[in-house]
mmCIF file of C-alpha atoms and ligand atoms in Angstrom:
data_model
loop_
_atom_site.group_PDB
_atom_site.id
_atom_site.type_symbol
_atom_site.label_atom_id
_atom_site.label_comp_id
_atom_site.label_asym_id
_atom_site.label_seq_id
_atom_site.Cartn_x
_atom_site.Cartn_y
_atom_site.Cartn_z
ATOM 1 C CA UNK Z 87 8.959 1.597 -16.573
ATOM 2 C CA UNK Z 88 11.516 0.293 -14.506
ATOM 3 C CA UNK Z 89 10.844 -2.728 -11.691
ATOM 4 C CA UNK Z 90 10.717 -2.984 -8.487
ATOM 5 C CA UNK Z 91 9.828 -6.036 -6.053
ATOM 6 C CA UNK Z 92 7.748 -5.228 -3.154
ATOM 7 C CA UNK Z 93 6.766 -7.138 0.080
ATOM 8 C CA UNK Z 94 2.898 -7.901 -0.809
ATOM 9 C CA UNK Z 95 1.481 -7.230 2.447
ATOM 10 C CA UNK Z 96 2.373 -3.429 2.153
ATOM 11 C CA UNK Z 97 0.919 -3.740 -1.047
ATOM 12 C CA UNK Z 98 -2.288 -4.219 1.504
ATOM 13 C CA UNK Z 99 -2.780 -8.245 0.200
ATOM 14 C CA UNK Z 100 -3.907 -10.904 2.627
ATOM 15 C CA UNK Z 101 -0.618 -12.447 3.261
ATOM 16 C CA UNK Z 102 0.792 -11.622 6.701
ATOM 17 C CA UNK Z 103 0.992 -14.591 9.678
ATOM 18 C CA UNK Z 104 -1.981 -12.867 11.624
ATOM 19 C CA UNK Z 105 -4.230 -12.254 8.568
ATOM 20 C CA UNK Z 106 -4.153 -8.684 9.656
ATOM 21 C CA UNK Z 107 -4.037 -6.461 6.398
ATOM 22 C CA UNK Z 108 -1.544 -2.955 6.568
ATOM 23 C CA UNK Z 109 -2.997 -0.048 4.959
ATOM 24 C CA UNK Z 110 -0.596 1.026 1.454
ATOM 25 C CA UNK Z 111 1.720 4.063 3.125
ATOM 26 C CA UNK Z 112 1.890 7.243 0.962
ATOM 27 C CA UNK Z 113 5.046 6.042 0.467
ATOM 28 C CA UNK Z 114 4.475 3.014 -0.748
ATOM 29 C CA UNK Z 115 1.607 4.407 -3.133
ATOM 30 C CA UNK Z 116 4.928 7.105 -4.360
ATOM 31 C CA UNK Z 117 6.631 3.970 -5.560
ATOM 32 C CA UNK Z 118 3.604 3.169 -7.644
ATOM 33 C CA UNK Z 119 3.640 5.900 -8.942
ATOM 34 C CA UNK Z 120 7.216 5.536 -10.480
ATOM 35 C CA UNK Z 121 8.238 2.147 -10.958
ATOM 36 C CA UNK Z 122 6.037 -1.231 -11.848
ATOM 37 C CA UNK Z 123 5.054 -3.261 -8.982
ATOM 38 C CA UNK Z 124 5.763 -6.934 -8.784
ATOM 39 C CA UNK Z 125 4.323 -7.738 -5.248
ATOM 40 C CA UNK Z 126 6.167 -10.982 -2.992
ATOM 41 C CA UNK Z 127 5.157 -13.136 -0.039
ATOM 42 C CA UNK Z 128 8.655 -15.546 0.765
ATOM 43 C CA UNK Z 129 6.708 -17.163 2.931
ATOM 44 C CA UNK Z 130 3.214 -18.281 0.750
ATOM 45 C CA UNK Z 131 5.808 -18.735 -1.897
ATOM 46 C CA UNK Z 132 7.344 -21.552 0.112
ATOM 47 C CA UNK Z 133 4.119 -22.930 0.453
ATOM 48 C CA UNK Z 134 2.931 -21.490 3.906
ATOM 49 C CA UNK Z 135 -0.885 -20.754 4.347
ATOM 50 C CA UNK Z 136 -2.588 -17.355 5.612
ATOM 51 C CA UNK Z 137 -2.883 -17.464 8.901
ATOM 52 C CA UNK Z 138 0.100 -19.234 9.800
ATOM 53 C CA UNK Z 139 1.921 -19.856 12.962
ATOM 54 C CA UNK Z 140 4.523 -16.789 13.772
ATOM 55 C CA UNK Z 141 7.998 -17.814 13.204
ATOM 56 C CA UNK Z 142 11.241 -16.308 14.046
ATOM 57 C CA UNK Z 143 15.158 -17.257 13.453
ATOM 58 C CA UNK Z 144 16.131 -18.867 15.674
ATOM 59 C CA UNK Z 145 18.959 -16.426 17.334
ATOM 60 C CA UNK Z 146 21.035 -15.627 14.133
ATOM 61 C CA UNK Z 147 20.205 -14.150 10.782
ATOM 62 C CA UNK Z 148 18.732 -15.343 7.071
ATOM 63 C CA UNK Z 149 22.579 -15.684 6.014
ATOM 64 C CA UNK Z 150 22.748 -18.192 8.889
ATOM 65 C CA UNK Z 151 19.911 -20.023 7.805
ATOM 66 C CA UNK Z 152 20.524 -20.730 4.233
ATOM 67 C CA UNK Z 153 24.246 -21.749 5.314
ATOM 68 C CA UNK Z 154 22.478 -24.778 7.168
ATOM 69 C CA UNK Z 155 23.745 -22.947 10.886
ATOM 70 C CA UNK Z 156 19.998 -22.211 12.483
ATOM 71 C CA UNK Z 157 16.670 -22.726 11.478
ATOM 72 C CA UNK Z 158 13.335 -21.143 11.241
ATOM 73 C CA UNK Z 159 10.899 -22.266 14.197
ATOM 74 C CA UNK Z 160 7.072 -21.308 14.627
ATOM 75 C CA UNK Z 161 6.157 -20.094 18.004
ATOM 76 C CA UNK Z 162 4.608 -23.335 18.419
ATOM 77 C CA UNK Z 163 7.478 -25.446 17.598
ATOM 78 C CA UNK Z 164 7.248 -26.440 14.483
ATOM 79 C CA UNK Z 165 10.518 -26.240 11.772
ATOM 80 C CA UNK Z 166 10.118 -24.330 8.731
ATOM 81 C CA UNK Z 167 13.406 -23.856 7.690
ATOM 82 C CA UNK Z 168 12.072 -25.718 4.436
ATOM 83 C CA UNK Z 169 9.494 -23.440 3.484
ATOM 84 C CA UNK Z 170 11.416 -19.964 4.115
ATOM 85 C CA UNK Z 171 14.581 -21.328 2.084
ATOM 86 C CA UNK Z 172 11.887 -22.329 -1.013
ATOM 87 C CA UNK Z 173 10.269 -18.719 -0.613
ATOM 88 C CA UNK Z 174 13.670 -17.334 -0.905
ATOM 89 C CA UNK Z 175 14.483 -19.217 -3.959
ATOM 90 C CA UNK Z 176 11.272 -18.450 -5.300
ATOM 91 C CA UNK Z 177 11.629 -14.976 -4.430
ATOM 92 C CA UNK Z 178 14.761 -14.571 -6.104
ATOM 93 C CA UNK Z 179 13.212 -16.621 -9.284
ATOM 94 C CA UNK Z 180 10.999 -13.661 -9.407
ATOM 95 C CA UNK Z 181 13.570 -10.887 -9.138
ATOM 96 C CA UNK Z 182 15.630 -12.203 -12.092
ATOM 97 C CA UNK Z 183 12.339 -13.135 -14.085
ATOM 98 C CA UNK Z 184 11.541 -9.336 -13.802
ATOM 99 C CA UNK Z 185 14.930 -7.691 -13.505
ATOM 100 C CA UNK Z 186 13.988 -5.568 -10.935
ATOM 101 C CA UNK Z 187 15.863 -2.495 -10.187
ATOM 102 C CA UNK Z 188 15.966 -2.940 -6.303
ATOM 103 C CA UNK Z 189 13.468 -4.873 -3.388
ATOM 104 C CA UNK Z 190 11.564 -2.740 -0.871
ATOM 105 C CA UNK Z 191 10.280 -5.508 2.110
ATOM 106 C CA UNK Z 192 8.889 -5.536 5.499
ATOM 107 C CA UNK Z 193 11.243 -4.818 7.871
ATOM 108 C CA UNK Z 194 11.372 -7.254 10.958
ATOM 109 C CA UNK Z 195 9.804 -10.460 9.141
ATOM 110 C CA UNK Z 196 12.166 -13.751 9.707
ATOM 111 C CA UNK Z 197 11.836 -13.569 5.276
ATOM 112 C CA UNK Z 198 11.963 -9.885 4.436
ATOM 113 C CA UNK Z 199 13.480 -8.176 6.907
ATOM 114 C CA UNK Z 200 16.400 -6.220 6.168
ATOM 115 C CA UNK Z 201 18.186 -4.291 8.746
ATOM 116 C CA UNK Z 202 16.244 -6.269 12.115
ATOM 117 C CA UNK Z 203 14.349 -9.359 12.838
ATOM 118 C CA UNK Z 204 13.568 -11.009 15.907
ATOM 119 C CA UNK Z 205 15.960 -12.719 18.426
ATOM 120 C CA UNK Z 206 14.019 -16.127 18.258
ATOM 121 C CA UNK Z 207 12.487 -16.369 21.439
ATOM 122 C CA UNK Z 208 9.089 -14.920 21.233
ATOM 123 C CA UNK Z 209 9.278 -12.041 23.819
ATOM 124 C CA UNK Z 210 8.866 -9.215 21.168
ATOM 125 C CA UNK Z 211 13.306 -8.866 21.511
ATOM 126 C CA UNK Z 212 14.708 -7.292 18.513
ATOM 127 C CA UNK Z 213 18.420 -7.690 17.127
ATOM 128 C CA UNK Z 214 20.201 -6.529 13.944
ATOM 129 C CA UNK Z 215 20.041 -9.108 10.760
ATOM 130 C CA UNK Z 216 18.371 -9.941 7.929
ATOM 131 C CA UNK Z 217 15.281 -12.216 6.900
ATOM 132 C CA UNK Z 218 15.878 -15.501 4.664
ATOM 133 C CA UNK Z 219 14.884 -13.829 1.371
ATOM 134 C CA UNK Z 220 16.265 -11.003 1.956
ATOM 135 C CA UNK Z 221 19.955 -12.617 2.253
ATOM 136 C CA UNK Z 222 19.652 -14.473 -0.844
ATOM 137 C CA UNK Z 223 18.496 -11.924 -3.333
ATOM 138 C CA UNK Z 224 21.296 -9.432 -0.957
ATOM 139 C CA UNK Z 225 24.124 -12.494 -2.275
ATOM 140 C CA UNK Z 226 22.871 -12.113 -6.168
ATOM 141 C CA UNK Z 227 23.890 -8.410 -5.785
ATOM 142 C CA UNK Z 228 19.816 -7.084 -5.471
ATOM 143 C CA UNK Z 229 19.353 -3.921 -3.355
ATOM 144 C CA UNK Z 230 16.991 -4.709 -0.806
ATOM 145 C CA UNK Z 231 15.714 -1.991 1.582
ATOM 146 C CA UNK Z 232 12.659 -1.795 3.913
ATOM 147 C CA UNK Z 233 9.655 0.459 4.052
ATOM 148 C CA UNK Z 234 11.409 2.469 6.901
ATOM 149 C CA UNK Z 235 14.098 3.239 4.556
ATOM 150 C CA UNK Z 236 12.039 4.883 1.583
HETATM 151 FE FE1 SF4 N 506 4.979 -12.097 3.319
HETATM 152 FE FE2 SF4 N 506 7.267 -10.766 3.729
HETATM 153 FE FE3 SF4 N 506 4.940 -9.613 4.278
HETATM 154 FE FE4 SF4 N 506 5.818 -11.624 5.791
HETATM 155 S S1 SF4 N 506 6.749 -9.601 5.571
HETATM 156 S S2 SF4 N 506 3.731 -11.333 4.985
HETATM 157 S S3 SF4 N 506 6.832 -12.879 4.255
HETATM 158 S S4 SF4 N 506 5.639 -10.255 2.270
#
């Protein structure tokens, strides 16, 4: 059976910021059906505990970030630019460890989104980019798409 990676909190595992569990999407439970699992969390990979602080990038995208340009900040201040660039790594260590066929993860997180993340400033503004882990597995050549685009 061929592999996928998948973002583990629409796997329905206690990993998100809030704590807050999502219930599996139909979906989500197709792709079970069809492909092996391997479920990812970026951001407990880098070493980030559950519940965490929310964090955004700040004003750019996940490209941006691992290029050194902007970093990752929590809504209370704190920089964790560290942490999302050794979940990417991680993340990616795990994609070639499994040779997955393609990524399917969360759109809008500041690590998996793929298409839109958040501007940075905590108001709930959206813009187009990408999440941290997202951009590096997207510069090895893995597919990455997001639950919206199933
Ligand atoms: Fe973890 Fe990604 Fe889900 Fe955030 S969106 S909880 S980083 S798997």
């Amino acid at each position: 059976m061929k592999k996928i990676l998948v973002s583990a909190c629409l796997l329905g595992e206690n990993v998100r910021y809030n704590a807050e569990v999502i219930e599996v999407s139909d979906k989500i439970n197709d792709l079970m059906a069809k492909y092996e699992v391997i479920p990812v969390c970026p951001e407990v990979l880098g070493g980030l505990p559950v519940p965490r602080e929310a964090c955004e990038i700040q004003g750019m995208s996940g490209s941006d970030v691992l290029d050194g340009d902007t970093i990752v900040r929590g809504s209370k201040g704190s920089d964790h630019t560290g942490a999302f660039v050794i979940g990417a790594k991680k993340t990616l260590e795990l994609a070639r460890e499994h040779n997955v066929e393609f990524a399917v993860l969360k759109q809008r997180s500041p690590s998996c989104g793929s298409s839109c993340i958040y501007t940075g400033k905590f108001d709930g503004t959206k813009q187009p980019g990408e999440g941290v882990a997202t951009a590096l597995l997207r510069r090895q050549g893995i597919k990455v798409i997001s639950e919206e685009d199933i």
